[in-house]
């Protein structure tokens, strides 16, 4: 137990670095997922093809190989990325490909009447997405998006292979220095579990709040219609 507590103390200072990689990747993934998800539903065939090609490429190739290519192969083309940037961009693009399917599925699950109503009201394409489609699809997106965020957190362990000094990198250093494999990696497992569980709890809170917001909005809409 004393060894386990010691390893906790050695690993915890590296949690912020892991969270920084996760947050940076998640921000990129969110933007890319929304863009590619909407792109796959675009009316322009070329846009749909490009979005689908991106999604299939990043889902169909290994994240580890993508990371190695970005860090070791790009310099051959005179593009040098820092380990942190390479890791964040690659993981963000990777999770964004899976997130794009989440966006596409949530949007296509909406009743067709919602889009028709937006067109009837004369909303622009941007207004239709901003005020009609995305707010309603958000609740359906949240649970799978939370799962992707947990997977992204665990996937940050890969960045230790390009010399980003985060949790897994430090754990490997400790294991090499002490030889206590069981103690080091048990502490690492527990830390990853706690971080993942906190993300899960945050997503559940978001689901409840968004659900209450939608219920309130629906009740208000019914009340307004009854008074008209």
Short mmCIF file of N, CA, C and O in Angstrom, two decimals, residues 110-202:
data_model
loop_
_atom_site.label_atom_id
_atom_site.label_comp_id
_atom_site.label_asym_id
_atom_site.label_seq_id
_atom_site.Cartn_x
_atom_site.Cartn_y
_atom_site.Cartn_z
N UNK A 110 -33.85 13.11 -36.37
CA UNK A 110 -34.88 14.12 -36.12
C UNK A 110 -36.02 13.97 -37.12
O UNK A 110 -35.82 13.57 -38.26
N UNK A 111 -37.24 14.28 -36.71
CA UNK A 111 -38.37 14.23 -37.64
C UNK A 111 -38.14 15.16 -38.83
O UNK A 111 -37.63 16.28 -38.68
N UNK A 112 -38.51 14.72 -40.01
CA UNK A 112 -38.31 15.52 -41.22
C UNK A 112 -39.08 16.84 -41.15
O UNK A 112 -38.69 17.83 -41.79
N UNK A 113 -40.15 16.87 -40.37
CA UNK A 113 -40.95 18.07 -40.26
C UNK A 113 -40.21 19.25 -39.67
O UNK A 113 -40.56 20.41 -39.95
N UNK A 114 -39.16 18.97 -38.88
CA UNK A 114 -38.39 20.06 -38.29
C UNK A 114 -37.67 20.86 -39.38
O UNK A 114 -37.68 22.09 -39.38
N UNK A 115 -37.04 20.16 -40.30
CA UNK A 115 -36.35 20.83 -41.40
C UNK A 115 -37.34 21.55 -42.31
O UNK A 115 -37.10 22.67 -42.76
N UNK A 116 -38.45 20.89 -42.57
CA UNK A 116 -39.46 21.50 -43.43
C UNK A 116 -40.02 22.78 -42.80
O UNK A 116 -40.26 23.77 -43.49
N UNK A 117 -40.20 22.76 -41.47
CA UNK A 117 -40.70 23.95 -40.78
C UNK A 117 -39.69 25.09 -40.87
O UNK A 117 -40.07 26.25 -41.06
N UNK A 118 -38.39 24.75 -40.74
CA UNK A 118 -37.36 25.78 -40.84
C UNK A 118 -37.35 26.42 -42.22
O UNK A 118 -37.20 27.63 -42.37
N UNK A 119 -37.52 25.59 -43.26
CA UNK A 119 -37.55 26.12 -44.62
C UNK A 119 -38.79 26.98 -44.83
O UNK A 119 -38.74 28.01 -45.50
N UNK A 120 -39.90 26.55 -44.25
CA UNK A 120 -41.14 27.32 -44.38
C UNK A 120 -41.01 28.70 -43.75
O UNK A 120 -41.54 29.70 -44.26
N UNK A 121 -40.26 28.77 -42.64
CA UNK A 121 -40.07 30.05 -41.95
C UNK A 121 -39.06 30.94 -42.66
O UNK A 121 -38.84 32.08 -42.26
N UNK A 122 -38.42 30.42 -43.69
CA UNK A 122 -37.47 31.22 -44.45
C UNK A 122 -36.11 31.35 -43.81
O UNK A 122 -35.37 32.29 -44.11
N UNK A 123 -35.76 30.40 -42.93
CA UNK A 123 -34.45 30.45 -42.28
C UNK A 123 -33.35 30.10 -43.27
O UNK A 123 -33.53 29.27 -44.16
N UNK A 124 -32.20 30.72 -43.09
CA UNK A 124 -31.04 30.37 -43.90
C UNK A 124 -30.51 29.00 -43.45
O UNK A 124 -30.93 28.47 -42.41
N UNK A 125 -29.59 28.44 -44.23
CA UNK A 125 -29.03 27.14 -43.87
C UNK A 125 -28.35 27.19 -42.51
O UNK A 125 -28.51 26.29 -41.69
N UNK A 126 -27.59 28.28 -42.26
CA UNK A 126 -26.92 28.42 -40.97
C UNK A 126 -27.93 28.55 -39.84
O UNK A 126 -27.78 27.93 -38.78
N UNK A 127 -28.98 29.37 -40.02
CA UNK A 127 -30.00 29.53 -38.99
C UNK A 127 -30.75 28.22 -38.73
O UNK A 127 -31.09 27.91 -37.59
N UNK A 128 -30.96 27.46 -39.78
CA UNK A 128 -31.64 26.17 -39.62
C UNK A 128 -30.83 25.25 -38.71
O UNK A 128 -31.38 24.62 -37.79
N UNK A 129 -29.52 25.18 -38.96
CA UNK A 129 -28.66 24.34 -38.13
C UNK A 129 -28.53 24.90 -36.72
O UNK A 129 -28.61 24.16 -35.73
N UNK A 130 -28.35 26.21 -36.61
CA UNK A 130 -28.07 26.84 -35.32
C UNK A 130 -29.28 26.83 -34.39
O UNK A 130 -29.15 26.57 -33.18
N UNK A 131 -30.47 27.11 -34.93
CA UNK A 131 -31.62 27.30 -34.06
C UNK A 131 -32.61 26.13 -34.05
O UNK A 131 -33.44 26.05 -33.16
N UNK A 132 -32.53 25.25 -35.04
CA UNK A 132 -33.54 24.19 -35.13
C UNK A 132 -32.92 22.80 -34.95
O UNK A 132 -33.33 22.04 -34.07
N UNK A 133 -31.92 22.48 -35.77
CA UNK A 133 -31.43 21.11 -35.82
C UNK A 133 -30.50 20.77 -34.65
O UNK A 133 -30.75 19.83 -33.89
N UNK A 134 -29.41 21.54 -34.51
CA UNK A 134 -28.41 21.19 -33.50
C UNK A 134 -28.94 21.22 -32.06
O UNK A 134 -28.60 20.33 -31.28
N UNK A 135 -29.75 22.22 -31.67
CA UNK A 135 -30.26 22.18 -30.29
C UNK A 135 -31.07 20.92 -29.99
O UNK A 135 -31.00 20.39 -28.87
N UNK A 136 -31.84 20.45 -30.96
CA UNK A 136 -32.65 19.26 -30.73
C UNK A 136 -31.82 17.98 -30.79
O UNK A 136 -32.10 17.00 -30.10
N UNK A 137 -30.78 17.99 -31.62
CA UNK A 137 -29.94 16.80 -31.75
C UNK A 137 -28.92 16.68 -30.63
O UNK A 137 -28.36 15.60 -30.41
N UNK A 138 -28.69 17.76 -29.89
CA UNK A 138 -27.64 17.77 -28.87
C UNK A 138 -27.85 16.71 -27.80
O UNK A 138 -26.90 16.05 -27.37
N UNK A 139 -29.09 16.52 -27.37
CA UNK A 139 -29.36 15.54 -26.32
C UNK A 139 -29.04 14.13 -26.79
O UNK A 139 -28.50 13.32 -26.03
N UNK A 140 -29.34 13.84 -28.05
CA UNK A 140 -29.03 12.51 -28.60
C UNK A 140 -27.52 12.34 -28.79
O UNK A 140 -27.00 11.23 -28.70
N UNK A 141 -26.82 13.42 -29.04
CA UNK A 141 -25.37 13.35 -29.25
C UNK A 141 -24.60 13.16 -27.94
O UNK A 141 -23.51 12.58 -27.95
N UNK A 142 -25.15 13.65 -26.84
CA UNK A 142 -24.36 13.74 -25.62
C UNK A 142 -23.84 12.40 -25.09
O UNK A 142 -22.64 12.29 -24.79
N UNK A 143 -24.68 11.36 -24.97
CA UNK A 143 -24.14 10.09 -24.44
C UNK A 143 -23.02 9.49 -25.28
O UNK A 143 -21.95 9.17 -24.74
N UNK A 144 -23.19 9.35 -26.61
CA UNK A 144 -22.06 8.82 -27.40
C UNK A 144 -20.86 9.76 -27.41
O UNK A 144 -19.71 9.30 -27.48
N UNK A 145 -21.11 11.06 -27.33
CA UNK A 145 -19.99 12.00 -27.27
C UNK A 145 -19.21 11.82 -25.98
O UNK A 145 -17.97 11.91 -25.96
N UNK A 146 -19.93 11.54 -24.89
CA UNK A 146 -19.26 11.26 -23.62
C UNK A 146 -18.40 10.01 -23.70
O UNK A 146 -17.28 9.97 -23.18
N UNK A 147 -18.92 8.99 -24.38
CA UNK A 147 -18.13 7.76 -24.57
C UNK A 147 -16.86 8.04 -25.37
O UNK A 147 -15.78 7.51 -25.07
N UNK A 148 -17.00 8.87 -26.41
CA UNK A 148 -15.82 9.21 -27.22
C UNK A 148 -14.80 10.00 -26.41
O UNK A 148 -13.59 9.83 -26.59
N UNK A 149 -15.28 10.85 -25.51
CA UNK A 149 -14.37 11.63 -24.68
C UNK A 149 -13.59 10.73 -23.73
O UNK A 149 -12.39 10.93 -23.51
N UNK A 150 -14.26 9.72 -23.19
CA UNK A 150 -13.57 8.75 -22.33
C UNK A 150 -12.53 7.98 -23.14
O UNK A 150 -11.39 7.76 -22.70
N UNK A 151 -12.91 7.55 -24.35
CA UNK A 151 -11.96 6.85 -25.21
C UNK A 151 -10.78 7.74 -25.58
O UNK A 151 -9.65 7.28 -25.68
N UNK A 152 -11.05 9.02 -25.77
CA UNK A 152 -9.98 9.96 -26.09
C UNK A 152 -9.02 10.08 -24.91
O UNK A 152 -7.79 10.11 -25.10
N UNK A 153 -9.57 10.19 -23.71
CA UNK A 153 -8.71 10.26 -22.52
C UNK A 153 -7.79 9.05 -22.44
O UNK A 153 -6.58 9.19 -22.21
N UNK A 154 -8.35 7.87 -22.63
CA UNK A 154 -7.52 6.66 -22.58
C UNK A 154 -6.55 6.61 -23.76
O UNK A 154 -5.44 6.09 -23.63
N UNK A 155 -6.95 7.16 -24.89
CA UNK A 155 -6.09 7.16 -26.06
C UNK A 155 -4.88 8.06 -25.93
O UNK A 155 -3.91 7.92 -26.68
N UNK A 156 -4.93 8.99 -24.96
CA UNK A 156 -3.77 9.87 -24.77
C UNK A 156 -2.54 9.09 -24.33
O UNK A 156 -1.41 9.62 -24.40
N UNK A 157 -2.73 7.84 -23.87
CA UNK A 157 -1.57 7.03 -23.51
C UNK A 157 -0.64 6.83 -24.71
O UNK A 157 0.56 6.62 -24.53
N UNK A 158 -1.19 6.91 -25.92
CA UNK A 158 -0.36 6.73 -27.11
C UNK A 158 0.69 7.83 -27.26
O UNK A 158 1.75 7.60 -27.84
N UNK A 159 0.40 9.02 -26.73
CA UNK A 159 1.30 10.14 -26.98
C UNK A 159 2.61 9.97 -26.23
O UNK A 159 3.59 10.68 -26.52
N UNK A 160 2.65 9.05 -25.27
CA UNK A 160 3.92 8.78 -24.59
C UNK A 160 4.96 8.25 -25.58
O UNK A 160 6.17 8.35 -25.34
N UNK A 161 4.51 7.69 -26.69
CA UNK A 161 5.42 7.11 -27.68
C UNK A 161 6.12 8.16 -28.53
O UNK A 161 7.03 7.84 -29.28
N UNK A 162 5.65 9.42 -28.45
CA UNK A 162 6.34 10.51 -29.16
C UNK A 162 6.90 11.51 -28.14
O UNK A 162 7.00 12.70 -28.41
N UNK A 163 7.22 10.98 -26.96
CA UNK A 163 7.96 11.74 -25.94
C UNK A 163 7.17 12.88 -25.31
O UNK A 163 7.76 13.87 -24.87
N UNK A 164 5.83 12.76 -25.23
CA UNK A 164 5.04 13.70 -24.44
C UNK A 164 5.03 13.17 -23.02
O UNK A 164 4.57 12.06 -22.75
N UNK A 165 5.54 13.96 -22.09
CA UNK A 165 5.70 13.48 -20.71
C UNK A 165 4.38 13.60 -19.96
O UNK A 165 4.15 14.53 -19.19
N UNK A 166 3.48 12.64 -20.21
CA UNK A 166 2.20 12.61 -19.50
C UNK A 166 2.18 11.37 -18.60
O UNK A 166 3.22 10.82 -18.26
N UNK A 167 0.98 10.95 -18.19
CA UNK A 167 0.85 9.88 -17.20
C UNK A 167 1.57 8.59 -17.61
O UNK A 167 2.36 8.04 -16.84
N UNK A 168 1.28 8.11 -18.80
CA UNK A 168 1.85 6.83 -19.21
C UNK A 168 3.36 6.91 -19.39
O UNK A 168 4.09 5.97 -19.03
N UNK A 169 3.84 8.03 -19.92
CA UNK A 169 5.28 8.21 -20.07
C UNK A 169 5.97 8.17 -18.71
O UNK A 169 7.00 7.50 -18.53
N UNK A 170 5.39 8.89 -17.74
CA UNK A 170 5.98 8.92 -16.40
C UNK A 170 5.89 7.55 -15.74
O UNK A 170 6.83 7.13 -15.04
N UNK A 171 4.79 6.83 -15.96
CA UNK A 171 4.65 5.49 -15.40
C UNK A 171 5.73 4.56 -15.93
O UNK A 171 6.29 3.75 -15.19
N UNK A 172 6.01 4.68 -17.21
CA UNK A 172 7.07 3.85 -17.79
C UNK A 172 8.43 4.19 -17.17
O UNK A 172 9.24 3.29 -16.90
N UNK A 173 8.68 5.48 -16.95
CA UNK A 173 9.92 5.88 -16.29
C UNK A 173 10.03 5.28 -14.89
O UNK A 173 11.08 4.77 -14.49
N UNK A 174 8.91 5.33 -14.14
CA UNK A 174 8.92 4.79 -12.78
C UNK A 174 9.13 3.28 -12.79
O UNK A 174 9.86 2.74 -11.96
N UNK A 175 8.48 2.60 -13.73
CA UNK A 175 8.62 1.14 -13.80
C UNK A 175 10.06 0.76 -14.13
O UNK A 175 10.61 -0.19 -13.57
N UNK A 176 10.68 1.52 -15.02
CA UNK A 176 12.07 1.24 -15.37
C UNK A 176 13.01 1.49 -14.19
O UNK A 176 13.95 0.74 -13.96
N UNK A 177 12.72 2.55 -13.44
CA UNK A 177 13.60 2.92 -12.33
C UNK A 177 13.44 2.01 -11.12
O UNK A 177 14.42 1.72 -10.42
N UNK A 178 12.21 1.57 -10.85
CA UNK A 178 11.94 0.80 -9.62
C UNK A 178 11.78 -0.69 -9.85
O UNK A 178 11.98 -1.48 -8.94
N UNK A 179 11.39 -1.07 -11.06
CA UNK A 179 11.13 -2.48 -11.34
C UNK A 179 9.82 -2.98 -10.76
O UNK A 179 9.48 -4.16 -10.91
N UNK A 180 9.07 -2.10 -10.13
CA UNK A 180 7.79 -2.48 -9.52
C UNK A 180 6.67 -2.30 -10.54
O UNK A 180 5.92 -1.32 -10.52
N UNK A 181 6.55 -3.25 -11.43
CA UNK A 181 5.57 -3.15 -12.52
C UNK A 181 4.15 -3.13 -12.00
O UNK A 181 3.32 -2.30 -12.42
N UNK A 182 3.82 -4.04 -11.09
CA UNK A 182 2.45 -4.15 -10.59
C UNK A 182 2.02 -2.87 -9.88
O UNK A 182 0.92 -2.36 -10.10
N UNK A 183 2.89 -2.34 -9.03
CA UNK A 183 2.52 -1.14 -8.28
C UNK A 183 2.33 0.07 -9.16
O UNK A 183 1.35 0.81 -9.02
N UNK A 184 3.26 0.28 -10.09
CA UNK A 184 3.19 1.45 -10.96
C UNK A 184 1.93 1.41 -11.83
O UNK A 184 1.16 2.38 -11.89
N UNK A 185 1.71 0.29 -12.48
CA UNK A 185 0.59 0.24 -13.43
C UNK A 185 -0.76 0.07 -12.74
O UNK A 185 -1.79 0.41 -13.32
N UNK A 186 -0.77 -0.42 -11.51
CA UNK A 186 -2.02 -0.42 -10.74
C UNK A 186 -2.41 1.01 -10.41
O UNK A 186 -3.58 1.40 -10.55
N UNK A 187 -1.45 1.81 -9.98
CA UNK A 187 -1.72 3.22 -9.70
C UNK A 187 -2.19 3.94 -10.96
O UNK A 187 -3.12 4.75 -10.93
N UNK A 188 -1.55 3.62 -12.09
CA UNK A 188 -1.93 4.25 -13.36
C UNK A 188 -3.36 3.87 -13.75
O UNK A 188 -4.15 4.73 -14.18
N UNK A 189 -3.70 2.59 -13.59
CA UNK A 189 -5.06 2.14 -13.91
C UNK A 189 -6.10 2.88 -13.08
O UNK A 189 -7.14 3.31 -13.59
N UNK A 190 -5.82 3.03 -11.79
CA UNK A 190 -6.78 3.69 -10.90
C UNK A 190 -6.95 5.15 -11.29
O UNK A 190 -8.07 5.69 -11.29
N UNK A 191 -5.86 5.82 -11.62
CA UNK A 191 -5.94 7.23 -12.01
C UNK A 191 -6.77 7.40 -13.29
O UNK A 191 -7.65 8.27 -13.37
N UNK A 192 -6.51 6.56 -14.28
CA UNK A 192 -7.30 6.63 -15.52
C UNK A 192 -8.77 6.34 -15.24
O UNK A 192 -9.67 6.99 -15.82
N UNK A 193 -9.05 5.38 -14.36
CA UNK A 193 -10.43 5.07 -14.03
C UNK A 193 -11.13 6.26 -13.38
O UNK A 193 -12.26 6.61 -13.72
N UNK A 194 -10.44 6.90 -12.43
CA UNK A 194 -11.04 8.05 -11.74
C UNK A 194 -11.31 9.19 -12.71
O UNK A 194 -12.37 9.84 -12.65
N UNK A 195 -10.37 9.46 -13.60
CA UNK A 195 -10.57 10.52 -14.58
C UNK A 195 -11.74 10.20 -15.52
O UNK A 195 -12.57 11.06 -15.81
N UNK A 196 -11.81 8.94 -15.96
CA UNK A 196 -12.89 8.53 -16.85
C UNK A 196 -14.23 8.62 -16.15
O UNK A 196 -15.24 9.04 -16.74
N UNK A 197 -14.25 8.24 -14.88
CA UNK A 197 -15.51 8.27 -14.13
C UNK A 197 -15.99 9.71 -13.93
O UNK A 197 -17.19 9.98 -13.99
N UNK A 198 -15.06 10.63 -13.73
CA UNK A 198 -15.45 12.04 -13.59
C UNK A 198 -16.06 12.56 -14.89
O UNK A 198 -17.03 13.34 -14.87
N UNK A 199 -15.50 12.14 -16.01
CA UNK A 199 -16.08 12.54 -17.30
C UNK A 199 -17.49 11.97 -17.45
O UNK A 199 -18.41 12.67 -17.88
N UNK A 200 -17.67 10.71 -17.07
CA UNK A 200 -18.98 10.07 -17.15
C UNK A 200 -20.01 10.81 -16.29
O UNK A 200 -21.14 11.06 -16.73
N UNK A 201 -19.61 11.19 -15.07
CA UNK A 201 -20.52 11.92 -14.19
C UNK A 201 -20.87 13.29 -14.79
O UNK A 201 -22.04 13.71 -14.73
N UNK A 202 -19.89 13.97 -15.37
CA UNK A 202 -20.14 15.28 -15.98
C UNK A 202 -21.12 15.15 -17.14
O UNK A 202 -22.02 15.99 -17.31
#
